[in-house]
XYZ file of C-alpha atoms in Angstrom:
297
model
C -13.935 75.146 -8.817
C -15.910 78.133 -7.267
C -18.748 79.808 -9.363
C -17.313 83.290 -10.600
C -20.389 85.851 -11.531
C -20.946 87.981 -14.678
C -20.891 91.449 -12.346
C -20.249 92.342 -8.907
C -21.862 94.958 -7.136
C -19.983 96.849 -4.422
C -21.969 99.429 -1.769
C -19.871 102.397 -0.179
C -20.861 105.597 0.954
C -21.571 108.358 -1.469
C -18.909 111.198 -0.485
C -21.148 113.615 -2.563
C -23.945 112.650 -1.161
C -23.540 112.543 2.677
C -26.049 109.474 4.513
C -26.658 107.804 1.081
C -25.153 104.564 -0.416
C -23.167 104.210 -3.803
C -23.842 101.333 -5.923
C -21.047 100.241 -8.171
C -20.293 97.190 -10.461
C -17.417 95.631 -11.898
C -17.027 92.700 -13.855
C -14.231 89.846 -12.646
C -14.137 88.553 -16.129
C -13.647 91.362 -17.440
C -16.609 92.372 -19.675
C -17.948 96.069 -19.994
C -19.316 98.147 -16.954
C -22.128 100.607 -17.007
C -19.583 102.875 -16.415
C -17.738 102.122 -19.605
C -21.141 102.232 -21.257
C -21.885 105.695 -20.126
C -18.086 106.456 -21.051
C -17.024 104.900 -24.206
C -19.911 104.290 -26.118
C -22.435 106.887 -25.077
C -19.354 109.585 -24.656
C -21.023 112.796 -24.731
C -24.262 111.660 -24.818
C -26.759 112.699 -21.528
C -28.750 109.396 -20.822
C -31.692 111.457 -19.281
C -35.390 111.735 -19.757
C -37.045 115.253 -20.412
C -37.274 115.640 -16.753
C -33.983 115.099 -15.933
C -33.504 112.101 -14.378
C -30.457 109.709 -15.637
C -30.842 106.102 -16.708
C -29.582 104.269 -13.541
C -26.925 101.859 -13.397
C -28.845 98.859 -12.809
C -30.538 99.493 -15.945
C -26.995 99.450 -17.983
C -25.913 96.250 -16.182
C -29.748 94.590 -17.560
C -28.913 95.649 -20.778
C -25.346 94.815 -20.716
C -26.492 91.224 -19.475
C -28.954 90.862 -22.396
C -25.842 92.060 -24.575
C -23.519 89.212 -22.909
C -26.024 86.274 -23.414
C -26.678 87.572 -27.221
C -22.847 87.575 -27.892
C -22.197 84.063 -26.406
C -25.582 82.935 -28.448
C -24.299 84.148 -31.880
C -20.531 82.971 -30.759
C -21.601 79.682 -29.504
C -18.842 80.329 -26.622
C -19.576 81.136 -22.823
C -17.966 84.221 -21.955
C -16.760 83.399 -18.663
C -15.324 80.134 -17.077
C -18.690 78.222 -16.492
C -18.983 75.280 -14.039
C -20.765 72.315 -16.059
C -21.811 69.042 -13.539
C -23.568 66.001 -15.192
C -26.863 64.802 -13.963
C -26.461 67.508 -11.457
C -30.254 67.268 -10.283
C -29.926 63.648 -9.854
C -26.691 64.102 -7.347
C -28.321 66.587 -5.280
C -26.311 69.430 -6.493
C -27.696 73.156 -6.212
C -27.543 75.215 -9.423
C -25.938 78.789 -8.202
C -23.911 77.246 -5.882
C -22.349 73.883 -7.071
C -23.136 74.173 -10.589
C -24.413 76.595 -13.585
C -24.952 74.415 -16.385
C -26.421 70.910 -16.050
C -25.888 68.400 -19.137
C -26.619 64.397 -19.563
C -23.979 61.991 -19.848
C -22.455 61.267 -23.043
C -22.943 58.526 -25.683
C -20.469 55.706 -26.365
C -20.450 55.103 -30.102
C -17.804 52.165 -31.249
C -17.783 53.531 -34.774
C -17.207 57.642 -34.118
C -14.435 56.238 -31.175
C -12.770 54.316 -34.220
C -12.912 56.944 -36.464
C -12.069 60.242 -34.551
C -11.032 58.648 -30.921
C -12.099 61.555 -28.940
C -15.715 63.080 -26.800
C -16.510 66.191 -28.204
C -17.604 67.976 -25.104
C -20.634 70.385 -25.842
C -18.976 73.812 -24.589
C -15.876 74.957 -26.148
C -12.804 76.076 -24.461
C -12.686 73.813 -21.848
C -10.401 74.962 -19.522
C -10.548 72.010 -16.530
C -11.678 68.789 -16.365
C -12.945 67.527 -12.626
C -14.266 64.280 -13.214
C -14.616 62.204 -16.525
C -16.044 58.680 -15.642
C -17.456 55.610 -17.489
C -20.537 54.394 -15.467
C -22.851 51.703 -16.803
C -26.681 52.032 -16.066
C -26.423 50.399 -12.813
C -24.699 53.111 -11.554
C -21.471 51.149 -11.289
C -18.192 52.938 -11.914
C -16.497 50.961 -14.545
C -13.695 53.298 -14.748
C -12.431 56.428 -13.449
C -10.405 58.014 -15.933
C -9.313 60.750 -13.318
C -7.208 58.161 -11.763
C -5.073 57.958 -14.966
C -4.288 61.860 -15.450
C -1.490 60.519 -17.936
C -3.998 59.119 -20.046
C -6.067 62.016 -20.613
C -5.610 64.788 -23.083
C -7.514 67.752 -23.343
C -7.847 70.545 -26.517
C -8.923 73.314 -24.689
C -9.980 75.788 -27.424
C -12.063 72.805 -29.333
C -13.024 70.967 -25.819
C -12.056 67.320 -27.720
C -11.181 65.384 -24.804
C -8.924 61.995 -26.020
C -7.726 58.751 -23.846
C -4.646 57.845 -24.836
C -3.068 54.577 -22.493
C 0.429 54.886 -21.347
C 1.715 51.394 -19.854
C -0.259 48.874 -18.484
C -4.058 48.941 -18.902
C -6.984 47.857 -16.806
C -8.714 44.984 -16.898
C -11.761 45.736 -18.937
C -9.901 47.645 -21.440
C -7.548 44.468 -22.275
C -7.059 43.579 -25.533
C -6.493 47.184 -26.777
C -2.706 48.326 -27.198
C -0.901 50.698 -25.658
C -1.260 54.195 -26.940
C -4.524 53.602 -28.736
C -6.880 56.669 -28.485
C -10.073 54.465 -28.658
C -9.175 52.567 -25.411
C -12.092 53.451 -23.556
C -14.090 50.495 -25.325
C -15.417 47.970 -22.926
C -15.801 44.499 -23.092
C -19.232 43.591 -23.286
C -20.572 47.225 -24.396
C -22.752 47.395 -27.315
C -21.626 48.927 -30.767
C -23.466 52.286 -29.080
C -24.709 52.737 -25.848
C -26.244 56.193 -24.920
C -24.919 58.142 -21.853
C -22.491 56.057 -20.562
C -19.531 58.959 -20.320
C -20.200 60.876 -17.147
C -18.318 64.385 -17.546
C -17.477 67.452 -14.938
C -15.432 70.188 -16.557
C -15.341 74.015 -16.242
C -15.495 75.849 -19.794
C -15.913 79.265 -20.873
C -13.435 81.952 -22.170
C -11.078 83.324 -19.314
C -10.474 86.871 -18.336
C -7.162 86.905 -20.263
C -8.749 85.422 -23.338
C -11.633 88.218 -23.362
C -10.559 90.304 -26.511
C -11.200 94.139 -26.834
C -13.500 92.903 -29.937
C -15.354 90.542 -27.981
C -15.432 93.540 -24.870
C -16.691 96.267 -27.474
C -19.482 94.048 -28.893
C -21.379 93.619 -25.885
C -20.693 97.135 -24.799
C -22.026 98.373 -28.189
C -25.375 95.956 -27.850
C -25.736 97.496 -24.361
C -25.768 101.253 -25.857
C -27.609 100.600 -28.740
C -30.240 99.284 -26.059
C -29.896 101.925 -23.396
C -29.975 104.807 -26.649
C -32.957 103.766 -27.920
C -34.664 103.944 -24.671
C -33.372 107.055 -23.633
C -34.560 108.349 -26.875
C -38.255 107.360 -26.697
C -37.912 109.062 -23.295
C -36.912 112.424 -24.345
C -39.601 115.359 -26.044
C -39.521 114.602 -30.062
C -37.664 117.512 -31.992
C -39.458 119.454 -34.486
C -38.908 118.538 -38.036
C -41.499 121.007 -39.242
C -43.464 123.981 -38.111
C -46.146 126.876 -39.970
C -48.529 129.482 -38.669
C -51.372 130.987 -41.238
C -52.820 134.060 -39.224
C -55.722 134.304 -41.345
C -57.291 130.838 -41.004
C -55.380 130.867 -37.272
C -54.247 127.204 -38.830
C -51.340 125.951 -37.068
C -49.160 122.748 -37.828
C -46.138 121.084 -36.103
C -44.144 118.013 -37.476
C -42.078 115.718 -35.067
C -38.932 113.946 -35.486
C -40.341 110.840 -33.476
C -39.682 107.859 -35.632
C -36.576 105.172 -35.670
C -35.129 107.242 -38.259
C -34.614 110.496 -36.695
C -34.556 109.939 -33.266
C -32.603 111.474 -31.188
C -29.751 109.294 -31.173
C -30.400 107.624 -34.017
C -27.389 108.047 -36.549
C -25.528 106.868 -33.304
C -27.703 103.945 -32.916
C -27.140 103.691 -36.830
C -23.275 103.107 -36.578
C -23.004 100.758 -33.582
C -25.651 98.389 -35.158
C -23.347 98.280 -38.139
C -20.688 97.581 -36.130
C -21.721 94.806 -34.172
C -23.101 93.401 -37.298
C -19.880 93.628 -39.180
C -18.361 91.653 -36.304
C -20.768 88.620 -36.148
C -20.900 89.074 -39.939
C -19.671 85.909 -41.909
C -19.024 87.759 -45.136
C -15.393 89.281 -42.868
C -14.713 85.567 -41.366
C -16.905 85.811 -38.910
C -16.464 85.978 -35.279
C -17.802 82.564 -34.649
C -15.623 80.793 -37.095
C -12.621 82.447 -35.947
C -13.597 81.391 -32.543
C -14.709 77.694 -33.055
C -13.510 76.743 -36.086
C -15.246 75.938 -39.480
C -18.374 73.969 -38.724
C -19.006 71.678 -41.409
C -22.809 69.779 -41.570
C -24.015 66.919 -43.882
C -27.606 65.112 -44.445
């Protein structure tokens, strides 16, 4: 699968300023753009310093990318289809061209297969499976499951990869009944053998799966960063001023603070909405997207 970027850059002649190039940005995966941040979450607000210099879209794009990465971290889900390759460096693959994330192979654990019968892939929303092999330490491919597509059952949202044999098996799987989801048990393998399942896949939300609330929380986080910088770049307001003629004394109190900045109220409101989106008290966006996670000691 080809790598899809979060954002694309477009250059065109500026019709308003002849002889100059106008740069715009779009998102092929449906994420908010710098123009949206200006018009939607910073509507009516002047994103300029005290000299009238407007913040560049490239700067806003940087804040958007930071917001995208923070949202991915909070949700535990990639916000675009992301190409993941097993042992990519050892295979001579080039990051940014052949893949985006490198993963080690998955372990073979007999007890886990007996209890659950599936591989839990590391990244959720696995949209496409490109390779699935059982490889021994000598590099020999014991079985290429992609040759038996009817055996593979992929639950995309949870990224659980089951193998269910249908009809005749292969010699190395002999002794295991048809339809048994633990079919990858290999004759002669130890009960726990590290790094033998090699999986290449693409995972992450598609453009159609990016909901409006996810787009909004990305845009709001970017707007918070933008407005914070712009507030620091403008002259502080006046909260108090006094003049005493007798002693020729003058005092001035500014609004330069995190509480009384130019866009402090707007920033506070946006931050509250972002916190509410991720808060477990309201069900939690992470739980909604990934399901309930339990752990034990």
